[in-house]
Short mmCIF file of C-alpha atoms in Angstrom, two decimals:
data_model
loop_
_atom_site.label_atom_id
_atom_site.label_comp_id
_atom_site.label_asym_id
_atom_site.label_seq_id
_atom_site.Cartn_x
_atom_site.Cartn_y
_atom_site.Cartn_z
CA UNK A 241 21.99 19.94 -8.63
CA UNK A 242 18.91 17.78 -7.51
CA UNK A 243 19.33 16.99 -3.58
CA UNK A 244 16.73 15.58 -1.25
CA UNK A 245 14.85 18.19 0.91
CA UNK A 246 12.06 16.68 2.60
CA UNK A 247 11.38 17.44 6.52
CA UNK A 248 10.07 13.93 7.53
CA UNK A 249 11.78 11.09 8.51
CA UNK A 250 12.23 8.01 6.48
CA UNK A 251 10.18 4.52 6.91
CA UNK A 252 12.53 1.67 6.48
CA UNK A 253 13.86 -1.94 6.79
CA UNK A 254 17.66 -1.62 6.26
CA UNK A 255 18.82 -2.82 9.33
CA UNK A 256 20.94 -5.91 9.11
CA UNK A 257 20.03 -6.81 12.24
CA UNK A 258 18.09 -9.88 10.68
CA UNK A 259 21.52 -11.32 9.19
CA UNK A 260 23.03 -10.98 12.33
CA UNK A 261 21.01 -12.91 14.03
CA UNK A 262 21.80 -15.85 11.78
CA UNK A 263 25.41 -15.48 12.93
CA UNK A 264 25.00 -17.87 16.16
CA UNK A 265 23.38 -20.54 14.14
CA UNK A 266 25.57 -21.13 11.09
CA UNK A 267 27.70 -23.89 10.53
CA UNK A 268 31.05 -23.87 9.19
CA UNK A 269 30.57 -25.35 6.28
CA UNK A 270 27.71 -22.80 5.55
CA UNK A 271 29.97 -19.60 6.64
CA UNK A 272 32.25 -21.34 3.84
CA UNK A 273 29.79 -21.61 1.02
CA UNK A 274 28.82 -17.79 1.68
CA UNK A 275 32.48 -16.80 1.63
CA UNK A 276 32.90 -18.84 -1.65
CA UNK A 277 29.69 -17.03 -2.98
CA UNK A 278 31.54 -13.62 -2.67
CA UNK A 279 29.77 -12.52 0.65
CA UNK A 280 31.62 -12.80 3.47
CA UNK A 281 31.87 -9.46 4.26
CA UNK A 282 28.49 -9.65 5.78
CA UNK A 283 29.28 -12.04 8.03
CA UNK A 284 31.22 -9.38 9.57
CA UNK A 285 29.08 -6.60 10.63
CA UNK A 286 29.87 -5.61 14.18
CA UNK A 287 26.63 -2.93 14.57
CA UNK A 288 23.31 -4.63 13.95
CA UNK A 289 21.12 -1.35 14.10
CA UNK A 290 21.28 2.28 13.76
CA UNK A 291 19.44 5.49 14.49
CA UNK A 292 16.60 6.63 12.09
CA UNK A 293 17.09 10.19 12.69
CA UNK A 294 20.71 10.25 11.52
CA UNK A 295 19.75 8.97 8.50
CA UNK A 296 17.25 11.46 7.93
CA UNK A 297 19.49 14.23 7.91
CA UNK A 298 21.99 11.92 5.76
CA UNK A 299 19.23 11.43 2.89
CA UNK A 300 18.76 14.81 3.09
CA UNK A 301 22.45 15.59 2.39
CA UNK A 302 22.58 13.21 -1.27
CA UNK A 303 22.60 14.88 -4.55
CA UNK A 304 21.22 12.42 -7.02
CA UNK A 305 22.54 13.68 -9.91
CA UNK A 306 26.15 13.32 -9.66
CA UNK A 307 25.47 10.40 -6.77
CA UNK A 308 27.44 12.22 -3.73
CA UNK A 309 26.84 12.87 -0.74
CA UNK A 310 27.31 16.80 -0.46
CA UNK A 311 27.76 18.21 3.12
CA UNK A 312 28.03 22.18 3.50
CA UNK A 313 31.34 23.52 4.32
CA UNK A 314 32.95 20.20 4.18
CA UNK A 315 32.65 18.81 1.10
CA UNK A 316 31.43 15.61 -1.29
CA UNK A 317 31.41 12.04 -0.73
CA UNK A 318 30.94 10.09 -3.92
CA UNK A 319 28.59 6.97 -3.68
CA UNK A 320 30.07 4.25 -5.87
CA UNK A 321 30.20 0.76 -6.44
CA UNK A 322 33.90 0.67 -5.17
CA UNK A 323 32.77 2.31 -2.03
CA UNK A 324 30.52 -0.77 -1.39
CA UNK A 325 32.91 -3.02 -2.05
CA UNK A 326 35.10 -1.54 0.79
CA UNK A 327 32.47 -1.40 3.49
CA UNK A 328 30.38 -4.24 2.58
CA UNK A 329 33.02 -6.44 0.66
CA UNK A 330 30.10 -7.71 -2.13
CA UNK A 331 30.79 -8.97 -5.09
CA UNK A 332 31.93 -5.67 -7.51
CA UNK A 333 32.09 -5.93 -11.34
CA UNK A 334 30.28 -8.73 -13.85
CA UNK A 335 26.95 -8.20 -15.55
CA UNK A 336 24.20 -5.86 -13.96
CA UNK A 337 21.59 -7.45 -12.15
CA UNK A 338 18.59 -8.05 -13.04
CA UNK A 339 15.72 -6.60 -10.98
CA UNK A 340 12.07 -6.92 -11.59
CA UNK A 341 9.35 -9.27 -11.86
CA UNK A 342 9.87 -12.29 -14.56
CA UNK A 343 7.29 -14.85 -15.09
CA UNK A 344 10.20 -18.24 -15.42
CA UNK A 345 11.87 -17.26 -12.59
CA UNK A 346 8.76 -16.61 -10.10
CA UNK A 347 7.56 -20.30 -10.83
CA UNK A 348 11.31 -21.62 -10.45
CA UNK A 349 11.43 -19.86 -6.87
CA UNK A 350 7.81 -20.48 -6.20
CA UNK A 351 8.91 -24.28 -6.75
CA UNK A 352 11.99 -23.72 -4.66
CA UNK A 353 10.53 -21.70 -1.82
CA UNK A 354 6.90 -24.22 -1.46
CA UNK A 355 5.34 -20.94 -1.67
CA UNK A 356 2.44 -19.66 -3.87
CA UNK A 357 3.12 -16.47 -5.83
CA UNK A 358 -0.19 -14.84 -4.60
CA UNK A 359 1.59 -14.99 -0.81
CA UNK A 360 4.93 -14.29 -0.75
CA UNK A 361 6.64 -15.54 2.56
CA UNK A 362 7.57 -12.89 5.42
CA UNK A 363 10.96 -12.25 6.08
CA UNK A 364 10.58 -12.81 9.71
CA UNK A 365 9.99 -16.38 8.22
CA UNK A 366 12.53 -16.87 5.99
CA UNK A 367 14.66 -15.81 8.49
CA UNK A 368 13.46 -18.61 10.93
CA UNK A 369 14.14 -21.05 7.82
CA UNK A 370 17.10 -20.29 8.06
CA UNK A 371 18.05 -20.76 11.53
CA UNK A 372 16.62 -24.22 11.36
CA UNK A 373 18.57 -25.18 8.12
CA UNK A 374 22.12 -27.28 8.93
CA UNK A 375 22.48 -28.16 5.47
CA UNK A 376 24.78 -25.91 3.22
CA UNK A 377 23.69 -26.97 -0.02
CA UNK A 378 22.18 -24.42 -3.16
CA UNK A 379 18.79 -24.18 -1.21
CA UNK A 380 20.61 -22.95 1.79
CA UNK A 381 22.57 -20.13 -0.39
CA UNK A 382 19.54 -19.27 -2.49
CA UNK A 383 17.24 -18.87 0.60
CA UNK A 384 20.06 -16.68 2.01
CA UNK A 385 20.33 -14.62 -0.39
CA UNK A 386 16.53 -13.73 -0.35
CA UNK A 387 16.88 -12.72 2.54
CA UNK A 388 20.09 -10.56 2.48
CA UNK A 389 18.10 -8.79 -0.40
CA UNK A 390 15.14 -8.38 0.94
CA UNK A 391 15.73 -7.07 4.17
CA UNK A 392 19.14 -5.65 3.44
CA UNK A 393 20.75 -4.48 0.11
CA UNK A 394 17.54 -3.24 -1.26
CA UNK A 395 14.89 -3.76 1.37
CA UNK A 396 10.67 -2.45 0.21
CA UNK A 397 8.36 -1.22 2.63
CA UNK A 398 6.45 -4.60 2.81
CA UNK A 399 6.84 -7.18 5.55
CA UNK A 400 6.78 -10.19 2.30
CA UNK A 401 10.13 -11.02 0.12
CA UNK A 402 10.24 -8.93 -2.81
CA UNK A 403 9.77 -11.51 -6.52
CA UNK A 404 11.98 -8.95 -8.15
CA UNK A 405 15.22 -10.38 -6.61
CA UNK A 406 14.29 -13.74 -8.29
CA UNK A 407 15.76 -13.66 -11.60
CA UNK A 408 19.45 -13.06 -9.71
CA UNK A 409 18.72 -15.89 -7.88
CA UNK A 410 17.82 -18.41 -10.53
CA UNK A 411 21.41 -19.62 -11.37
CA UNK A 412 22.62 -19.27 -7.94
CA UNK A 413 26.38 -20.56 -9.12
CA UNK A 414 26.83 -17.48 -10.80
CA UNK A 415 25.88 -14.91 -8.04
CA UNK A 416 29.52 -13.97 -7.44
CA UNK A 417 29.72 -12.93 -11.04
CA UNK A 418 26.92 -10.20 -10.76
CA UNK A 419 27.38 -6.42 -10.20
CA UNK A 420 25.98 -6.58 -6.04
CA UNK A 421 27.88 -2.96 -5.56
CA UNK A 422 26.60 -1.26 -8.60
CA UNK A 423 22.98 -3.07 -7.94
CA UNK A 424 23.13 -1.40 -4.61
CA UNK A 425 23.98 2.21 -5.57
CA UNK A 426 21.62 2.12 -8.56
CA UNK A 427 18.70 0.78 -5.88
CA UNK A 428 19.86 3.38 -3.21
CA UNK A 429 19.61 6.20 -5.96
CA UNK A 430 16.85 5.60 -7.36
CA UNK A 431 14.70 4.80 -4.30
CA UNK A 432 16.43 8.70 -2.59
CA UNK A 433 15.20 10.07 -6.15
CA UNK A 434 11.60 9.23 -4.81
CA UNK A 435 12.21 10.27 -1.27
CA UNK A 436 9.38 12.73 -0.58
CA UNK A 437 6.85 11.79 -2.64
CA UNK A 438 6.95 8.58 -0.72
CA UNK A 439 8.15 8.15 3.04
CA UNK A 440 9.61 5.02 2.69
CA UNK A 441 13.19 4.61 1.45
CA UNK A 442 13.95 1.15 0.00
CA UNK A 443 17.94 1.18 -0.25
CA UNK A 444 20.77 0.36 1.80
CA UNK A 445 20.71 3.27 4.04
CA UNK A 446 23.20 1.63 6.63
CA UNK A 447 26.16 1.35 3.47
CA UNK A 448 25.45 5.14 3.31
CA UNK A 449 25.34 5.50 7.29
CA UNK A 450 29.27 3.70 7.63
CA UNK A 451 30.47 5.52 4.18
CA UNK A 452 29.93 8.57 5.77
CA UNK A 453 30.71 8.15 9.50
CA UNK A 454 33.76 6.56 8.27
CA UNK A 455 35.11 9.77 6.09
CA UNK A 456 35.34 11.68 9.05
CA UNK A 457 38.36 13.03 10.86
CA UNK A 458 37.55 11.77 14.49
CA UNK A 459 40.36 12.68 16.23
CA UNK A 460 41.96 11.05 19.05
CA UNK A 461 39.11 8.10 18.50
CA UNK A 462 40.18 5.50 16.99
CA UNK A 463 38.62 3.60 14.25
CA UNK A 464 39.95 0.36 14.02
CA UNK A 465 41.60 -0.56 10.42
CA UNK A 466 40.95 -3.60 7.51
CA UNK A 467 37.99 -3.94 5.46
CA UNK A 468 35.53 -4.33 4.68
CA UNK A 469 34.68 -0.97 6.91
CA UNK A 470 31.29 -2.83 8.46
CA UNK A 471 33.95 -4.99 10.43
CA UNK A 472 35.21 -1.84 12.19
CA UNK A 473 32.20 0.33 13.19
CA UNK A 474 30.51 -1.47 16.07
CA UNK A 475 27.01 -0.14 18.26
CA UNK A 476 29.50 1.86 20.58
CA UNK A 477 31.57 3.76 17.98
CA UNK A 478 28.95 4.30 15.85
CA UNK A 479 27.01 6.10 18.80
CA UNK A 480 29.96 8.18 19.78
CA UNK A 481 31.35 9.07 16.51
CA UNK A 482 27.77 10.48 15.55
CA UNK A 483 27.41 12.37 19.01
CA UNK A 484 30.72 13.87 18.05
CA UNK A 485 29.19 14.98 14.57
CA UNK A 486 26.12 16.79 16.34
CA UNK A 487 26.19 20.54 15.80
CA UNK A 488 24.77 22.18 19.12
CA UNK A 489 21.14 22.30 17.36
CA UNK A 490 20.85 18.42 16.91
CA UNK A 491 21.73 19.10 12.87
CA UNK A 492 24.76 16.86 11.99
CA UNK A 493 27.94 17.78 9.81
CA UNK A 494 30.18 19.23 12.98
CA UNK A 495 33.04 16.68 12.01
CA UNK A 496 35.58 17.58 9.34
CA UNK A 497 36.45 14.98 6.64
CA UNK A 498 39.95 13.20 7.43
CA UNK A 499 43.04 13.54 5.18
CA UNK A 500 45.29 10.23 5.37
CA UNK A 501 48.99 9.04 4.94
CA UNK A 502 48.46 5.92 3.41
CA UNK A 503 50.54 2.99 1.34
CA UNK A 504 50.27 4.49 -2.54
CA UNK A 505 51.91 1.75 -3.71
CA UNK A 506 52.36 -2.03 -2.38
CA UNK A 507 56.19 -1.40 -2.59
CA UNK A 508 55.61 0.66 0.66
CA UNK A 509 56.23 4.14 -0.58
CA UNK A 510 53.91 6.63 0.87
CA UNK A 511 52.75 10.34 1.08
CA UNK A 512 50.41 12.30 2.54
CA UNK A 513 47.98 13.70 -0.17
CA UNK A 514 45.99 16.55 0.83
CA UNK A 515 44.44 16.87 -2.44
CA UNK A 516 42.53 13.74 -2.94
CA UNK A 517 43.47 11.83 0.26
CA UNK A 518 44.10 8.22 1.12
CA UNK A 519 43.51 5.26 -1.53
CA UNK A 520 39.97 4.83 -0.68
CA UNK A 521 39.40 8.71 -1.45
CA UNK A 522 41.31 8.44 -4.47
CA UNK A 523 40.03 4.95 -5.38
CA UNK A 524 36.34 6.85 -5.25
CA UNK A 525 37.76 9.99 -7.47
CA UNK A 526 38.98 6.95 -10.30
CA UNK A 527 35.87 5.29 -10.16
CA UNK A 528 33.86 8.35 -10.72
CA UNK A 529 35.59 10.11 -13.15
CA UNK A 530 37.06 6.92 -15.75
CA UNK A 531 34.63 6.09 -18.61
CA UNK A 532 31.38 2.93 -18.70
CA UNK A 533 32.94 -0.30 -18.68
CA UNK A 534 36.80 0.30 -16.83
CA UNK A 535 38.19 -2.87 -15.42
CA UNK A 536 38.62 -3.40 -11.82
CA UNK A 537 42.53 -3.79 -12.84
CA UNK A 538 43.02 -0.94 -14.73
CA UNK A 539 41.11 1.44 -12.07
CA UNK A 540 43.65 0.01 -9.21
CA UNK A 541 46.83 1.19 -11.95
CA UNK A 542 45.27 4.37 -12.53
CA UNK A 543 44.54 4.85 -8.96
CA UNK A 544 48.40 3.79 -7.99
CA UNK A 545 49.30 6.91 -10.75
CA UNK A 546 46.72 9.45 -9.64
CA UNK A 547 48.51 9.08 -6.07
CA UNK A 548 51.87 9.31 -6.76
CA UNK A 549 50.99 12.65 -8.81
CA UNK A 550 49.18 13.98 -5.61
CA UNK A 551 51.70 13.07 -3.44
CA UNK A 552 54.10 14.86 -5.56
CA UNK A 553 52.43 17.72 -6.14
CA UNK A 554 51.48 17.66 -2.23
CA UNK A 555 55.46 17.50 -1.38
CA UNK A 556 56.04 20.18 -3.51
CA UNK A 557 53.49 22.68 -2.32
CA UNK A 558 54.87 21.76 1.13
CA UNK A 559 58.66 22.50 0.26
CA UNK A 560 57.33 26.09 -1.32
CA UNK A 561 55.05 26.72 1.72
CA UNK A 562 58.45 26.42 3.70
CA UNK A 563 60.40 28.28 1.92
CA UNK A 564 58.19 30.99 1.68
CA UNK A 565 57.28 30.93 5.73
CA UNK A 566 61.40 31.05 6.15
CA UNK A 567 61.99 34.41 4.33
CA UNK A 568 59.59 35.25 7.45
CA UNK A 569 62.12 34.18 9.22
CA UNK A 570 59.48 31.51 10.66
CA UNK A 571 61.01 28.19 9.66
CA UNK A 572 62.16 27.15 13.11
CA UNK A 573 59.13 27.36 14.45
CA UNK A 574 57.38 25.94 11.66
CA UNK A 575 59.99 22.71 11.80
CA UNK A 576 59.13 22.60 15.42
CA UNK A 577 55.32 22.06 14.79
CA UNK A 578 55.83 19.03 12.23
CA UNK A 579 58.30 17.51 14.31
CA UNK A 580 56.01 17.28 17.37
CA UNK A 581 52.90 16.61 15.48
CA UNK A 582 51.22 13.14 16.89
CA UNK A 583 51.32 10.46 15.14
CA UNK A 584 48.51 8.50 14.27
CA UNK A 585 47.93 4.94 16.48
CA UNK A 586 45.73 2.79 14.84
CA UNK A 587 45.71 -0.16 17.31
CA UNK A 588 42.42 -0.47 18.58
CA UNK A 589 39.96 -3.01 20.44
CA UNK A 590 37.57 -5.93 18.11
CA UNK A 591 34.38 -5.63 17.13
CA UNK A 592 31.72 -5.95 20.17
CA UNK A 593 30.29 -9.37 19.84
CA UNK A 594 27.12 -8.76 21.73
CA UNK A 595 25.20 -7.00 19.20
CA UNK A 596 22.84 -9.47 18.20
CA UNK A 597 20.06 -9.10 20.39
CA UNK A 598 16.71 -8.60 19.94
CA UNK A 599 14.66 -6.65 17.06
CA UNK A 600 13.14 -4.75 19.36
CA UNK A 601 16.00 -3.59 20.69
CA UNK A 602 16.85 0.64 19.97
CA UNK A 603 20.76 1.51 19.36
CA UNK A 604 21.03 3.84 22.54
CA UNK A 605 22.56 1.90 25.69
CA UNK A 606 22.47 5.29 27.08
CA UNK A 607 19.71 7.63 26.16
CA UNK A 608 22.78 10.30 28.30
CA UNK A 609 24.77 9.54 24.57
CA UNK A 610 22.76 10.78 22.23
CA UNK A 611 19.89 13.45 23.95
CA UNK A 612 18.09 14.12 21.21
CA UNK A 613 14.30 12.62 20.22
CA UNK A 614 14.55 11.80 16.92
CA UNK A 615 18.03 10.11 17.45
CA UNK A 616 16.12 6.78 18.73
CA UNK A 617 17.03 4.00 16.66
CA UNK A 618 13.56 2.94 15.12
CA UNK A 619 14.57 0.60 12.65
CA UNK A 620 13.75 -2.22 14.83
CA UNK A 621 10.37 -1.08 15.17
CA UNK A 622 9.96 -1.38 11.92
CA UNK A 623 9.11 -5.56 12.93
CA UNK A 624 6.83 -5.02 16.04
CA UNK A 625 3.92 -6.07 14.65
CA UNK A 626 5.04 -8.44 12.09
CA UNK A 627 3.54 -11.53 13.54
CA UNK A 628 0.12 -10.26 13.45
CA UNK A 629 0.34 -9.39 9.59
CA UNK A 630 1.45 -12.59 7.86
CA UNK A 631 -1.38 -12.33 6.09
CA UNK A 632 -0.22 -9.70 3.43
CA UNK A 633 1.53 -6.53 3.74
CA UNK A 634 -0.29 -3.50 4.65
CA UNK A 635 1.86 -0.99 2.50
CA UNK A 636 0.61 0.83 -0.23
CA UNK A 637 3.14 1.90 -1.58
CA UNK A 638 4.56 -1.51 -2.17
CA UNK A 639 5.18 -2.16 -5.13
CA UNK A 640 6.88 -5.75 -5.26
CA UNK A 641 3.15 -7.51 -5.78
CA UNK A 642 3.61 -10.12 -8.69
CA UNK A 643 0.56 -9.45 -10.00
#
């Protein structure tokens, strides 16, 4: 089992703080055209930031071999392109992406962009583009999608657009039939498989940050319902969910994971599982355990089976656990617990809509929330002093140079 055990912290630019800011300045009729692309879901993200030292101890917790988050004492969380699909609601299934540099498509985008390929444009200023465009036409979508790559599903360590996102890009039609879920697992592996000879982690660390906060059994807070998940975690919740994770020596992993009672089937019939869990759980066990190349369709059947079986075999260890307590002579009081056991209310406020402030802006409202040092959000200072390098990135260990 290979996991990640470096002390320092990460350097990186996975904030989507930069989408969010487009949100105020799109029109309709470009909210539309990204919907039709297969990427609305990121139109949706109610927390624009989050705190560098979480993830830390989070990239510290994945085991690269077998892609799962392993926490001690509570469990595994597998990383998988379904799992993306559910929190980020991206495109999943279709061919694999294409990622590097490729000579055609760095003149097509060089022609597209007015840019040279010796001087990539920043994000800062493809963002700005972007707020200025009204029109929502393939240039629009295109120069979007730059930068929802580059400073989001697979963000480098350089303040410049990566080239290697180009060849995706080319036939920008056919972006909703590309792999975007399996592009960002295999990005977010493979950059954590480097973690430690390099600080810098270029991957969608905030996919891993919800996919894990949102596993966890929190109690009497209440986590709002509907996908995809980035819809339901705002600046607030994420803040006091993780405070309610911190062991008493600023560690994480307090929080158990949650078991559900959720729809098996979309008849309505429905059983608690405490084997596998709720669909998403068991969704995640199908995904990771069915052979290269299983359709979407078939996964969802085999996933409707697989929880039926563990609902079953979940009633029936129930019925022998009571029969068993009764010769104990127990059963009354036993019938007495699960008849007064709460039941879970899932009605809960929207989204904050004031989260898209400024870069510079840290996740703590309330430094009282979250005590701890290395708990300040830092992945807006990742930009401070963007403006005064737009003359090429000062990263070495870039590695998204053309040349």
């Amino acid at each position: 089992m290979h996991c990640v055990c470096v002390l320092q912290e990460p350097r990186h630019r996975a904030s989507p703080i930069r989408i969010v800011r487009l949100y105020p300045h799109l029109t309709t009729e470009q909210r539309k055209m990204i919907e039709d692309a297969g990427f609305g879901g990121l139109l949706k993200i109610g927390c624009p930031t989050f705190p560098l030292g979480f993830c830390g101890w989070l990239l510290r917790q994945f085991e690269t071999n077998h892609c799962e988050l392993v926490i001690k004492g509570r469990g595994r969380i597998p990383v998988t392109s379904d799992s993306v699909h559910r929190i980020l609601g991206i495109p999943n299934g279709g061919s694999d992406i294409k990622y590097g540099l490729d000579v055609d498509a760095i003149a097509f985008m060089s022609d597209k962009l007015g840019a040279s390929d010796k001087y990539w444009p920043t994000v800062s200023s493809i963002e700005n583009s972007l707020k200025q465009m009204k029109s929502a036409d393939e240039h629009f979508l295109r120069t979007f999608m730059v930068l929802v790559i580059s400073s989001f599903l697979c963000p480098t360590t350089s303040l410049r657009i990566s080239p290697r996102c180009f060849p995706a890009l080319v036939d920008i039609g056919s972006i909703r039939e590309l792999n975007w879920c399996k592009f960002v697992v295999d990005q977010l592996r493979k950059s954590i498989s480097s973690y430690g000879r390099k600080s810098s982690v270029p991957g969608c660390l905030f996919y891993l940050v919800i996919l894990y906060l949102d596993s966890l059994d929190t109690h009497d807070t209440q986590i709002p319902d509907g996908t995809p998940r980035v819809s339901a975690w705002n600046k607030k919740l994420v803040n006091q969910v993780i405070q309610m994770d911190m062991k008493n020596n600023g560690s994480f992993g307090k929080c158990l994971f949650k078991k559900r009672v959720d729809n098996i089937n979309s008849s309505g019939a429905s059983s608690a599982s405490a084997i596998l869990g709720g669909i998403p759980e068991i969704s995640d066990f199908v995904s990771a355990n069915v052979a290269a190349g299983y359709s979407a369709q078939k996964k969802e059947l085999l996933s409707n089976a697989v929880g039926k079986l563990c609902a079953s075999i979940t009633n029936a260890l129930s019925k022998f656990m009571h029969e068993v307590s009764a010769l104990d002579g127990s059963s009354g009081e036993a019938s007495r617990d699960r008849s007064s056991a709460p039941v879970e209310n899932n009605d809960v406020n929207n989204v904050d809509e004031n989260d898209s402030r400024d870069e510079e802006e840290v996740l703590l409202e309330d430094s009282s929330e979250l005590p701890t040092e290395d708990m300040k959000d830092t992945s807006a200072n990742e930009y401070e002093n963007e403006s005064s390098m737009d003359g090429g990135s000062t990263d070495n260990d870039s590695e998204d140079d053309p040349d």
